[in-house]
Structures are given as structure tokens and as C-alpha cells.
């Protein structure tokens, strides 16, 4: 249970005056979604719950709210925040009374409540508590004034058809009732969920942008359903009409770096020298040389002569290619060639 409480401050002179008796008690309960169809109804997390001993003070704070984030103008309240299941507890609510209901040592009092949540607005409530006890009888239903939609973001590489391993900053701009956009931002690697909210009686069009921070080694591009198929986008933005509880959004891109794949293979004799270079767009990268060495496979009864080129870090940069993937020419020993795709993770050959 979240127990972030703001204690009601009572002047010391009132605590010890002979005219009043001062009491304290606690209360609690649960806040639920009025439109929930589950049984019991779904609790609402992160609701700010305020308790006042004075109705006029509560009503003044309620009337002063004009939308947006609620912040009480008074100090005469106790506050807590509902837990994940909507439950909450308010400890040590103080009040004073000249004529206690049960004599000078015990009393009951009506407590005045405010419930605030961004998606449910500000709502009044009340309850009765008894001194020196915790009365957990509050059951408050709230009706949403805003809707929320989960955007299931997928960052798809058009060359592989799979989700990229790159991390991108995804921003979702959603129009609000005040005429301004609210920005929801999250770093997404491959896929992720961004929850957005907006006025209940609307289905706004959200603008989504996705790009890498710093050097753009993976960049937004068109998919094959566009006349601009696979071209890089100058602007990564896309529009989505918000409706329902969830929407899957596929964001397409491809690398701006064309990497030389790792190359491994075998030769007929041990100690054979193998040279390797790679060519793309008439630009060559020298991958130096390697020598084959004997390697046992299986139970050890078979031996092969293998070599390997680890080409990590060798690449070309191309911001203009208009296909999903590209061809790279691998040249062995200056004469033998092999054409592979840049999406190949590793190339194997027998020389």
C-alpha cells in the first residue's frame, strides 16, 4: 500500500484548548472503474485521494479546479494514493468537537473526500469515521472522462522482415481538449507499448515519429505498400487515428550502414592463405588475409581445414539506396567472387 501521507496540521492552541476535544481516526477503501465489466470491478491505480474534516474547505478546493492537474489551494487535508488494485488507506485524520458523540474520549465525524485521476477528473465523496479506529468502508466508483489506447509499436527492418535490434526514440503527439498536443515518449528496441490518453468523446489523429538518437545508423523508410517503396523518408512521421483499447503500429526502416558479413569456409589443405575483399557500389574494402587450420569435428575422427574473417566494424554508409536490401560482392584470392545480401549474417564457402 502506498502510504505517502500529508498530515493535517492543527494549531497547538486548538489541540489543548478546554473548549474542544480533539480526535483522530483513519479510513480507507477502494476506487474502481464504474464501467468495468469484471466482478469485482477493476481497481484504478494512482488515484490521488484527499480527506478533509471541513466541508467548506473541500468544496472550495473542488470549485477552484479548472481542469488539468489538480492541486489543492488549502492545507487542511490528508492525502494518499491508491495502489495497483485501487485500494488506499488514510491514517490519522484529525478533527475537533465541542460535544463528542460518545463522551470526551470518543467521537465520530463525517469526512469529506476528493478523488483525482488524470483520466477520471475530480470527484467528491464522503464517509463517516470513528476515533481511534480504521474504518475501511469506502467504495468509490469513477467514470472515465478520458480514454486511453495502448499503441503496440513494432520497428520492422524491411530487409529482413523482422524487428530491428536498434533502439529508437518513439514520440507520439496526441491532440488534447485545450488545443495543445500532449507528447508521449519512449525508447523502443524492436517493439514496445506506449499508452496514450485523450478526451473521452474524441478519436484524435496521433502523429508518431521514430528515429535514433545521435548518428542515424538505422533510418525510417517506406514499405512496399507505398509508391515510394523502400526509399528513405526525410520525415519519419506517420499518422494513426486513435480508437479502441489497443492498436498495432508497424514502423518501417532499414540500415544506413552496409556491413560486410562475417565469412568462414574451408580449404583442401591446411595453412592455405586466403585473401578477402568486399565491393559495394564500386567501393572496395580490404579484409586482409587468413590462413586455414585443421579443426576436428564431431567425435574427432574427421578433420577439416577452416578459416574465418570477422568483419565487424567494416561497412559503407549509404543514405540513398532505394531497395529493401543490397548486393555485396565478396572476392576471394583476387579472382573468385560471390554475391551476397547485406542482410546475410554470415557467409560460408568451400575453396
XYZ file of C-alpha atoms in Angstrom:
351
model
C 0.000 0.000 0.000
C 1.323 3.391 -0.905
C 1.484 5.463 2.297
C 2.574 8.838 1.066
C 0.603 10.933 3.571
C 0.345 14.620 4.223
C -0.677 15.127 7.874
C -3.346 17.666 8.657
C -1.774 20.492 10.656
C -3.772 21.636 13.692
C -2.693 24.607 15.713
C -1.267 23.583 19.072
C -3.575 26.002 20.818
C -6.600 24.140 19.448
C -5.225 20.757 20.449
C -5.069 21.694 24.096
C -7.927 24.134 24.478
C -10.510 23.364 27.124
C -13.353 24.215 24.698
C -12.763 21.331 22.326
C -11.852 17.696 22.392
C -9.532 16.591 19.586
C -9.850 13.152 17.984
C -8.166 11.156 15.256
C -9.093 8.145 13.180
C -8.427 6.555 9.856
C -10.326 5.378 6.822
C -9.727 3.512 3.596
C -11.340 1.548 0.849
C -11.143 1.054 -2.876
C -11.538 3.139 -6.038
C -12.888 1.292 -9.095
C -13.823 1.960 -12.709
C -17.601 2.437 -12.880
C -17.718 0.966 -16.404
C -15.675 -2.124 -15.622
C -17.424 -5.363 -16.616
C -15.380 -7.614 -14.349
C -16.505 -8.856 -10.945
C -15.310 -7.268 -8.746
C -14.859 -4.118 -10.816
C -11.349 -3.186 -11.908
C -9.486 -1.014 -9.420
C -7.902 2.252 -10.518
C -4.247 2.764 -9.633
C -2.618 6.117 -8.866
C -5.761 7.958 -7.796
C -4.981 10.918 -5.513
C -7.327 10.701 -2.508
C -7.798 13.770 -0.291
C -9.668 13.776 3.033
C -10.939 16.971 4.698
C -12.559 17.407 8.079
C -14.177 20.628 6.878
C -16.736 20.503 4.064
C -16.366 24.151 3.115
C -12.619 23.789 2.608
C -13.155 20.676 0.456
C -15.798 22.432 -1.637
C -13.564 25.454 -2.158
C -10.720 23.287 -3.496
C -13.201 21.471 -5.737
C -14.602 24.723 -7.126
C -11.148 26.202 -7.724
C -10.182 23.331 -10.035
C -10.451 24.346 -13.698
C -9.080 21.218 -15.345
C -5.582 19.841 -15.746
C -3.572 18.567 -12.835
C -5.410 19.059 -9.504
C -3.500 20.851 -6.762
C -5.373 21.888 -3.561
C -5.221 25.549 -2.667
C -5.707 24.830 1.032
C -3.605 22.891 3.547
C -6.466 21.331 5.520
C -6.360 17.798 4.155
C -4.768 14.372 4.398
C -3.627 12.725 1.173
C -2.733 9.263 -0.096
C -2.540 7.497 -3.478
C -4.393 4.322 -4.463
C -2.460 1.121 -5.013
C -2.438 -1.030 -8.167
C -5.773 -2.623 -7.251
C -7.371 0.702 -6.343
C -7.131 0.233 -2.578
C -5.998 3.032 -0.265
C -5.667 3.952 3.409
C -5.752 7.365 5.106
C -4.232 7.367 8.592
C -4.503 9.947 11.353
C -7.273 12.265 10.228
C -7.778 14.851 12.981
C -10.930 16.739 13.951
C -12.246 18.684 16.952
C -15.667 18.693 18.582
C -17.262 20.568 21.475
C -19.831 17.821 22.014
C -18.320 14.382 21.239
C -20.837 11.691 20.309
C -19.557 9.180 22.858
C -18.298 11.386 25.644
C -14.990 13.152 25.942
C -12.941 10.069 24.996
C -14.600 9.004 21.721
C -16.356 10.554 18.754
C -17.406 10.024 15.155
C -17.118 12.516 12.326
C -18.142 12.998 8.731
C -15.103 13.259 6.452
C -15.227 14.957 3.045
C -13.275 13.451 0.168
C -11.870 14.350 -3.230
C -10.684 11.765 -5.769
C -8.451 12.877 -8.637
C -7.031 10.999 -11.628
C -5.971 12.383 -14.984
C -8.336 10.051 -16.841
C -11.257 10.364 -14.402
C -11.221 14.025 -13.387
C -12.071 15.328 -9.888
C -14.930 13.730 -7.927
C -16.432 14.413 -4.466
C -17.191 11.792 -1.841
C -17.709 11.463 1.902
C -17.690 8.937 4.713
C -18.045 8.679 8.497
C -15.131 7.631 10.660
C -14.816 6.726 14.347
C -12.000 7.927 16.577
C -9.087 5.603 17.391
C -10.045 3.155 14.648
C -9.559 2.482 10.927
C -12.832 2.394 9.006
C -12.233 0.788 5.590
C -15.721 1.094 4.157
C -15.199 3.470 1.209
C -16.184 2.117 -2.198
C -15.875 4.815 -4.831
C -16.761 4.339 -8.488
C -15.245 6.753 -11.014
C -16.337 7.222 -14.618
C -13.591 7.997 -17.118
C -13.592 11.442 -18.696
C -10.678 10.426 -20.907
C -9.927 7.360 -22.997
C -6.648 5.514 -23.279
C -5.210 3.408 -26.087
C -2.171 1.133 -25.974
C -0.016 1.561 -29.067
C 1.893 -1.662 -29.755
C 4.902 -0.294 -31.627
C 6.869 -2.619 -33.948
C 10.073 -1.335 -35.572
C 10.444 -3.564 -38.629
C 13.501 -3.836 -40.863
C 12.266 -4.049 -44.468
C 15.307 -6.087 -45.471
C 14.776 -8.932 -43.023
C 11.067 -8.547 -42.266
C 11.982 -8.834 -38.583
C 12.019 -6.343 -35.729
C 15.257 -4.391 -35.581
C 17.684 -4.737 -32.679
C 18.332 -0.991 -32.791
C 16.935 1.335 -30.127
C 14.877 4.288 -31.358
C 13.134 7.188 -29.679
C 9.422 6.994 -30.425
C 7.293 10.089 -29.844
C 3.509 10.150 -30.032
C 1.841 13.563 -30.287
C -1.854 13.484 -29.267
C -4.251 16.477 -29.550
C -5.955 17.442 -26.267
C -9.077 19.391 -25.334
C -7.075 22.584 -24.696
C -5.941 22.703 -28.320
C -2.389 21.645 -27.491
C -0.701 18.311 -28.141
C 0.484 16.028 -25.375
C 3.742 14.195 -26.131
C 4.235 10.575 -25.052
C 7.862 9.491 -25.484
C 9.604 6.154 -25.032
C 12.793 4.372 -26.136
C 11.816 1.246 -28.077
C 14.101 -1.626 -29.064
C 12.331 -3.814 -31.596
C 8.906 -3.474 -30.014
C 7.203 -1.771 -27.110
C 3.887 -0.450 -25.785
C 3.153 3.267 -25.425
C -0.089 4.103 -23.590
C -1.693 7.405 -24.637
C -4.812 9.181 -23.383
C -7.152 11.793 -24.815
C -10.652 13.292 -24.296
C -13.390 10.680 -23.967
C -15.641 11.983 -26.741
C -12.973 12.121 -29.431
C -10.914 9.916 -31.708
C -7.957 12.174 -32.458
C -5.257 11.574 -35.021
C -1.910 10.920 -33.338
C 1.381 11.798 -35.011
C 4.122 9.200 -34.464
C 7.812 9.838 -35.123
C 10.632 7.340 -34.668
C 14.353 7.886 -35.035
C 17.688 7.038 -33.480
C 19.491 9.480 -31.237
C 22.923 10.598 -32.427
C 24.176 9.035 -35.642
C 21.306 7.543 -37.647
C 22.600 4.064 -38.463
C 19.014 2.813 -38.952
C 16.509 5.166 -40.531
C 12.793 5.295 -41.347
C 11.808 4.253 -44.863
C 8.696 3.472 -46.869
C 7.293 -0.037 -47.017
C 6.382 -1.854 -50.234
C 2.758 -0.664 -49.969
C 3.869 2.825 -50.983
C 4.708 4.220 -54.412
C 7.943 5.352 -52.786
C 8.680 1.770 -51.762
C 11.763 1.296 -49.622
C 13.095 4.830 -50.104
C 14.404 6.537 -47.001
C 11.991 9.068 -45.500
C 13.023 12.668 -44.994
C 10.361 12.804 -42.277
C 9.743 9.720 -40.146
C 6.284 10.850 -39.027
C 3.127 8.814 -39.597
C -0.483 9.370 -38.543
C -2.733 6.968 -36.639
C -6.402 7.515 -35.720
C -6.852 6.566 -32.061
C -9.740 4.285 -31.127
C -10.298 1.176 -29.055
C -8.104 -0.175 -26.292
C -5.109 -1.137 -28.427
C -3.641 -0.600 -31.890
C -0.630 -2.274 -33.526
C 1.581 0.228 -35.331
C 4.281 -1.024 -37.717
C 7.116 1.429 -38.315
C 9.476 0.521 -41.157
C 13.143 1.287 -41.629
C 16.481 -0.042 -42.855
C 20.176 0.423 -42.068
C 22.234 3.304 -43.411
C 25.371 1.230 -42.834
C 26.032 -1.612 -45.244
C 28.123 -4.082 -43.246
C 30.491 -6.664 -44.678
C 29.193 -10.016 -43.383
C 31.422 -12.426 -41.497
C 32.935 -15.057 -43.787
C 34.024 -18.583 -42.919
C 34.997 -21.559 -45.052
C 37.250 -24.492 -45.718
C 40.228 -25.302 -47.948
C 41.608 -28.598 -49.196
C 44.973 -28.154 -47.451
C 45.985 -26.778 -44.037
C 47.867 -23.493 -43.931
C 46.287 -22.211 -47.132
C 46.401 -18.444 -47.436
C 43.046 -16.807 -48.201
C 42.682 -13.130 -49.094
C 39.339 -11.412 -48.987
C 37.888 -8.088 -50.088
C 34.321 -6.814 -50.398
C 32.846 -4.485 -53.009
C 29.710 -2.332 -52.926
C 28.864 0.491 -55.350
C 32.335 0.177 -56.856
C 33.914 0.838 -53.451
C 36.154 -1.933 -52.082
C 37.078 -2.802 -48.515
C 40.200 -4.897 -47.940
C 39.504 -7.560 -45.291
C 43.172 -8.652 -45.232
C 44.085 -12.342 -45.124
C 43.593 -15.515 -43.129
C 45.171 -18.997 -43.072
C 43.245 -22.235 -42.815
C 43.989 -24.529 -39.899
C 42.967 -28.105 -39.051
C 39.841 -28.479 -36.922
C 38.292 -31.665 -35.606
C 34.551 -32.041 -35.907
C 32.104 -34.479 -34.426
C 33.793 -37.207 -32.372
C 37.170 -36.053 -33.626
C 37.532 -38.661 -36.354
C 37.018 -36.038 -39.083
C 39.277 -33.033 -39.658
C 38.597 -30.002 -41.838
C 40.816 -27.086 -42.751
C 38.855 -23.956 -41.815
C 39.339 -20.201 -41.902
C 37.264 -17.246 -40.730
C 37.030 -13.489 -41.314
C 35.383 -11.491 -38.521
C 34.323 -8.385 -40.399
C 32.562 -6.485 -37.625
C 33.149 -2.763 -37.979
C 33.725 -2.858 -41.746
C 30.955 -1.046 -43.564
C 29.895 1.504 -46.158
C 27.420 4.319 -45.474
C 24.588 4.784 -47.975
C 21.653 7.149 -47.418
C 20.318 6.856 -50.960
C 19.669 3.210 -51.842
C 16.047 2.554 -52.782
C 15.723 -1.189 -52.251
C 14.967 -3.267 -49.172
C 18.444 -4.808 -49.269
C 21.566 -4.578 -51.456
C 24.143 -6.869 -53.058
C 27.717 -7.121 -51.819
C 30.430 -8.840 -53.857
C 32.888 -10.951 -51.857
C 36.222 -11.528 -53.637
C 38.439 -14.450 -52.579
C 42.101 -14.560 -53.595
C 41.522 -11.657 -56.009
C 39.627 -13.796 -58.511
C 36.821 -15.920 -57.008
C 33.661 -13.894 -56.398
C 30.438 -14.488 -54.501
C 27.426 -12.144 -54.384
C 25.567 -11.942 -51.056
C 22.934 -9.715 -49.471
C 23.786 -7.162 -46.810
C 21.191 -8.870 -44.616
C 23.323 -12.030 -44.512
C 24.642 -12.599 -41.010
C 27.434 -14.927 -42.130
C 28.696 -16.398 -45.393
C 30.187 -19.901 -45.711
C 32.287 -21.094 -48.668
C 34.438 -24.045 -49.697
C 37.611 -23.142 -51.634
